[in-house]
CSV table of N, CA and C in Angstrom, one decimal:
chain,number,residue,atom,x,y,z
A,173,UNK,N,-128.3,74.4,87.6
A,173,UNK,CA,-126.9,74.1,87.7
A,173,UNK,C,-126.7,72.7,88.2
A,174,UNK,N,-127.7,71.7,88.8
A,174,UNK,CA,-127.5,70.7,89.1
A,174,UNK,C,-127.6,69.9,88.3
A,175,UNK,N,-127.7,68.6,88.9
A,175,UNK,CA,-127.6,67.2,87.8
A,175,UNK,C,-129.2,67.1,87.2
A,176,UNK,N,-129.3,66.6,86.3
A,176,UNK,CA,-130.8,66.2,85.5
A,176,UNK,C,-131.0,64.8,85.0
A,177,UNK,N,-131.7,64.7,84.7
A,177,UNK,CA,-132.2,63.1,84.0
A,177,UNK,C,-133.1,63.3,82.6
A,178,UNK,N,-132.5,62.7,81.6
A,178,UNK,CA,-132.8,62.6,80.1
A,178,UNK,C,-132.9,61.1,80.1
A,179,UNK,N,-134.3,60.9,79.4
A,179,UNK,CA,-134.9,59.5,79.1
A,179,UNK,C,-135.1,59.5,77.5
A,180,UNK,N,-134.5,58.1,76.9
A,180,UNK,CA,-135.2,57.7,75.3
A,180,UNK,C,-134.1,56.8,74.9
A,181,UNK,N,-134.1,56.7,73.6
A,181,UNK,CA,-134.1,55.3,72.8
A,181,UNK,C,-132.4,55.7,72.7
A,182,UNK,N,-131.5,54.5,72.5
A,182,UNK,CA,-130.6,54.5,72.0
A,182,UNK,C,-130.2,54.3,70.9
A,183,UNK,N,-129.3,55.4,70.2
A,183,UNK,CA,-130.1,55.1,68.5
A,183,UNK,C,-128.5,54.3,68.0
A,184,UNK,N,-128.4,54.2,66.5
A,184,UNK,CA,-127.7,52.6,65.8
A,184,UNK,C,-125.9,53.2,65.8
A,185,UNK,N,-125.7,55.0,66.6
A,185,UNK,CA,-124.8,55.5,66.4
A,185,UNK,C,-123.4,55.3,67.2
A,186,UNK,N,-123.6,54.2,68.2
A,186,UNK,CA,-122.7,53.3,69.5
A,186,UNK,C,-121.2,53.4,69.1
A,187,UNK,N,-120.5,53.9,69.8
A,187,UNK,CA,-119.2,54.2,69.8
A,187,UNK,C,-118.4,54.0,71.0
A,188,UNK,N,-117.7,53.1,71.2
A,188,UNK,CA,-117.4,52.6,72.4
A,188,UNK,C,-115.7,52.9,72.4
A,189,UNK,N,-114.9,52.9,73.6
A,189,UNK,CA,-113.6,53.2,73.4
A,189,UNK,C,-113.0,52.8,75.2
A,190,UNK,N,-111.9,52.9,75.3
A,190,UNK,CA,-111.2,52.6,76.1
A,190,UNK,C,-111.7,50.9,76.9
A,191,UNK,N,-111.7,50.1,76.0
A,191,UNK,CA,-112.4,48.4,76.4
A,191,UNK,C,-113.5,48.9,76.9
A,192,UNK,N,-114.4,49.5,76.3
A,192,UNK,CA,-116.2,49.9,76.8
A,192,UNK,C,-116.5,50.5,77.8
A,193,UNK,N,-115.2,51.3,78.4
A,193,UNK,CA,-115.8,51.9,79.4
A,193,UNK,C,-115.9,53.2,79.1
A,194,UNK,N,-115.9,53.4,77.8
A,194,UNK,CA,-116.6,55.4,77.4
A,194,UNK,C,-116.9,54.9,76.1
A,195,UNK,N,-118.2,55.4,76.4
A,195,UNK,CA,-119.3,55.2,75.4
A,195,UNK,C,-119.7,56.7,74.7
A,196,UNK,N,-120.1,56.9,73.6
A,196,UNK,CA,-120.9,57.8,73.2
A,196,UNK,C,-122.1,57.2,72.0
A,197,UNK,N,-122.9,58.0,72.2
A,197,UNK,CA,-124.2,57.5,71.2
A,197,UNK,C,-125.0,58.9,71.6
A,198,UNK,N,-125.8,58.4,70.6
A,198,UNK,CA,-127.5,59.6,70.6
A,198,UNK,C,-128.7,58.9,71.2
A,199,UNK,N,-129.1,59.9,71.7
A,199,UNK,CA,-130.7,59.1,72.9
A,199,UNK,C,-131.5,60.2,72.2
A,200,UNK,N,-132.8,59.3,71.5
A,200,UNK,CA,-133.7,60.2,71.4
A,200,UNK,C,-135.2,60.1,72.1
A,201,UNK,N,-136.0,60.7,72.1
A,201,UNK,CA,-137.1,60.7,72.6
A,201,UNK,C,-138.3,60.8,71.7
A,202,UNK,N,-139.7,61.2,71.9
A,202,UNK,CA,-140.3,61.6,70.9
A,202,UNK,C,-140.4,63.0,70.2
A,203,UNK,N,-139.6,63.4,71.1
A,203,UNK,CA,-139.8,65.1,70.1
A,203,UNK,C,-137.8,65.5,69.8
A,204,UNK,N,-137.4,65.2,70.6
A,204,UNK,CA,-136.0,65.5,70.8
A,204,UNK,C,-135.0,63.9,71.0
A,205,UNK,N,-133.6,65.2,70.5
A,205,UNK,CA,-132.0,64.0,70.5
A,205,UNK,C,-131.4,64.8,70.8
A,206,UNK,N,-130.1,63.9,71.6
A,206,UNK,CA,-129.0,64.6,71.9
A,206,UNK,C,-127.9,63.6,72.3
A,207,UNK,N,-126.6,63.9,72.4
A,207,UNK,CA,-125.5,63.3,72.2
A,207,UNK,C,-125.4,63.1,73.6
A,208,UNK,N,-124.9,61.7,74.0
A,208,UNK,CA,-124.2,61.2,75.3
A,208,UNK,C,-122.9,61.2,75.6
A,209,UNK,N,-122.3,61.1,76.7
A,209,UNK,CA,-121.4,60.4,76.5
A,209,UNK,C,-120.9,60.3,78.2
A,210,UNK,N,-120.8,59.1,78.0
A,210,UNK,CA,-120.3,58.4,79.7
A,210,UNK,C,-119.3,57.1,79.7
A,211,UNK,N,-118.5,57.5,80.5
A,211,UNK,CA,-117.2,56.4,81.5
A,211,UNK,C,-118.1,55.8,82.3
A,212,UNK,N,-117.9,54.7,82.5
A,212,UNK,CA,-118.0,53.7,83.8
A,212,UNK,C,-118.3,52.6,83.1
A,213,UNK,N,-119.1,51.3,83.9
A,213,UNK,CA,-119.4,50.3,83.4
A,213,UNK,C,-120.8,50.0,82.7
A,214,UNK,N,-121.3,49.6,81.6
A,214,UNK,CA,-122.6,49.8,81.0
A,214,UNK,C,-123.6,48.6,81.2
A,215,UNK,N,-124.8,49.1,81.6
A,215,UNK,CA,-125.7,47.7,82.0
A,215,UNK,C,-125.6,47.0,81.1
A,216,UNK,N,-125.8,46.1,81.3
A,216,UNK,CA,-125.7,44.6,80.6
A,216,UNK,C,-126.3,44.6,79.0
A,217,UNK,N,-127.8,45.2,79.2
A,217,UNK,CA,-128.5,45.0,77.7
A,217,UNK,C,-128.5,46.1,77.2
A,218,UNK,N,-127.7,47.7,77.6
A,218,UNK,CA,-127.4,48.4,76.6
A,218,UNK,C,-127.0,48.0,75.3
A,219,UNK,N,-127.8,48.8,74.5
A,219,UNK,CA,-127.3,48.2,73.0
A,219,UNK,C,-128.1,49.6,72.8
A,220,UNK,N,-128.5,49.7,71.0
A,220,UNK,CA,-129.0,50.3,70.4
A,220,UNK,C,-131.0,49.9,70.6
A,221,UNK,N,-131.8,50.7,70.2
A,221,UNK,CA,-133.3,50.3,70.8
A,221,UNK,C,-133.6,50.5,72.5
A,222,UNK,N,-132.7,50.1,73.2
A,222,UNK,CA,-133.2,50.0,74.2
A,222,UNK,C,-132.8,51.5,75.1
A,223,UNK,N,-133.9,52.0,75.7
A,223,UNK,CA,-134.5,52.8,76.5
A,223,UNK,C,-133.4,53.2,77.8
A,224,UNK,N,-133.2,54.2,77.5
A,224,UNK,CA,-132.3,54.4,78.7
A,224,UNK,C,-132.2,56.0,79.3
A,225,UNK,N,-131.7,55.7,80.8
A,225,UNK,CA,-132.0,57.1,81.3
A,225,UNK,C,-130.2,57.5,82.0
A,226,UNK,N,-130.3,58.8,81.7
A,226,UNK,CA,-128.7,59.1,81.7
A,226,UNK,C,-129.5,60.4,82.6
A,227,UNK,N,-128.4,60.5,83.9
A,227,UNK,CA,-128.1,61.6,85.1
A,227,UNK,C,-126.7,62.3,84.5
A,228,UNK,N,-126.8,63.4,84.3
A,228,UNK,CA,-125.9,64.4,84.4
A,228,UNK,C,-126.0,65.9,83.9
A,229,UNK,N,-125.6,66.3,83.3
A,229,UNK,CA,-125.4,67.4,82.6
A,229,UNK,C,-125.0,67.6,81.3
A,230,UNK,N,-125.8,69.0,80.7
A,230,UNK,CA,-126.2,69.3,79.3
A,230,UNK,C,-124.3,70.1,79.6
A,231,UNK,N,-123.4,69.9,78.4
A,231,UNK,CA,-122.4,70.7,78.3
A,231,UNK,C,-122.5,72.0,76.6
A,232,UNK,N,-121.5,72.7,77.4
A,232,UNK,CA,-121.6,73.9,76.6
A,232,UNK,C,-121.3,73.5,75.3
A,233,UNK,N,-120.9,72.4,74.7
A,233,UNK,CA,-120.3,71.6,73.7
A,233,UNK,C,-121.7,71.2,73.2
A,234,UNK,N,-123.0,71.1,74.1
A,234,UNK,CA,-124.0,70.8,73.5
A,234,UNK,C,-124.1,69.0,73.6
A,235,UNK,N,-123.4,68.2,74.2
A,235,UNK,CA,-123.1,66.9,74.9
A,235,UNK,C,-123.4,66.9,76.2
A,236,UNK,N,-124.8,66.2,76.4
A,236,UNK,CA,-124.8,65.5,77.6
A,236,UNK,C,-123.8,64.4,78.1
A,237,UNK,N,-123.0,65.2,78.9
A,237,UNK,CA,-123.0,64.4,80.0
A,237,UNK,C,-122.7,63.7,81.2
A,238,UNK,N,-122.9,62.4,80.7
A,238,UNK,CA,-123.7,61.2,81.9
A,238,UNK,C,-122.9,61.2,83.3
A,239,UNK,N,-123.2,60.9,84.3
A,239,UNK,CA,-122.0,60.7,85.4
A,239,UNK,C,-123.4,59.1,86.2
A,240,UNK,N,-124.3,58.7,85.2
A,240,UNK,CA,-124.6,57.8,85.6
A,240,UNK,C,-125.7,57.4,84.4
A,241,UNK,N,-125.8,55.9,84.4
A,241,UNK,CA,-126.4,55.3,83.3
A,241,UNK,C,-127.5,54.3,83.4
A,242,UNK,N,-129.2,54.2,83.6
A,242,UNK,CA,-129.5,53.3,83.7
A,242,UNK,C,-130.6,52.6,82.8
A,243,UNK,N,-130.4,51.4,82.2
A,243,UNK,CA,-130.9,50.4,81.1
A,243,UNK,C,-132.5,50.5,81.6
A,244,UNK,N,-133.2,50.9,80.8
A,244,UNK,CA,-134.8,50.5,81.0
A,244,UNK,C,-134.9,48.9,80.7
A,245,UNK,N,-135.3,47.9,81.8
A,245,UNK,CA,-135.4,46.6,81.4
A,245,UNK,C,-136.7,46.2,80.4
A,246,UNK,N,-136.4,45.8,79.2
A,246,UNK,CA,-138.1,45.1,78.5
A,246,UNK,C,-138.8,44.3,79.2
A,247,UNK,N,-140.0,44.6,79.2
A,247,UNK,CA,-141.0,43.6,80.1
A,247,UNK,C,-141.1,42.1,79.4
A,248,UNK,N,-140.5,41.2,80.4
A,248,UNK,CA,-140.5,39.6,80.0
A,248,UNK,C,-142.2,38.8,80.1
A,249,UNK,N,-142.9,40.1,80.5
A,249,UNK,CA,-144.4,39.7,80.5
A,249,UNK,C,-144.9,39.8,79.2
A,250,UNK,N,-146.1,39.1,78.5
A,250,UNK,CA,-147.1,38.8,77.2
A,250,UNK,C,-147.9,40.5,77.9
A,251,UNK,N,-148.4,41.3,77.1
A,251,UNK,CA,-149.5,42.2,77.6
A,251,UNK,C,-151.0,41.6,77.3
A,252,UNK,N,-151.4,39.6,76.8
A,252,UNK,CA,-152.3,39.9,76.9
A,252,UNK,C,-153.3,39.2,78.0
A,253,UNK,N,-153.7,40.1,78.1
A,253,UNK,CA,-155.6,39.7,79.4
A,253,UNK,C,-154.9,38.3,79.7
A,254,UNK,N,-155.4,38.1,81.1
A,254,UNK,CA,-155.0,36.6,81.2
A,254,UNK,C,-156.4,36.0,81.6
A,255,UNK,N,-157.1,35.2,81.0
A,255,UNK,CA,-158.5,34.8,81.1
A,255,UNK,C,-158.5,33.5,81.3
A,256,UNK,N,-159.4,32.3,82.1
A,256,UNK,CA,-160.0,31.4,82.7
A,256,UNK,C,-160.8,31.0,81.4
């Protein structure tokens, strides 16, 4: 009955309304999707692709949701070896 946390990709489906402060889209993961949808202000590099984890709740509508939203940042690091 409490709040939960759903992690995954934001897919190309972004639907934004009231000057961007209610959003809906689909977050999927590797095995599973499901529908979002959150009021408030959205981190900065939300977009579609990028990784994000939404706090709230699954509704009987089958709609997560969010009552918080947060942007997985891409690593600004190269992954390779760093060698002398």
């Amino acid at each position: 009955n409490g709040d939960v946390r759903v992690a995954g990709v934001v897919q190309t489906d972004v639907q934004k309304s009231n000057g961007g402060l209610h959003v809906t889209f689909t977050e999927k993961d590797g095995t599973a999707s499901v529908p979002v949808e959150y009021s408030g202000t959205l981190p900065d590099i939300f977009k579609p692709g990028i990784t994000v984890v939404a706090e709230g709740r699954l509704g009987a509508d089958g709609v997560f949701h969010a009552t918080t939203l947060l942007a997985k940042c891409p690593s600004r690091f190269s992954t390779t070896p760093y060698t002398q």
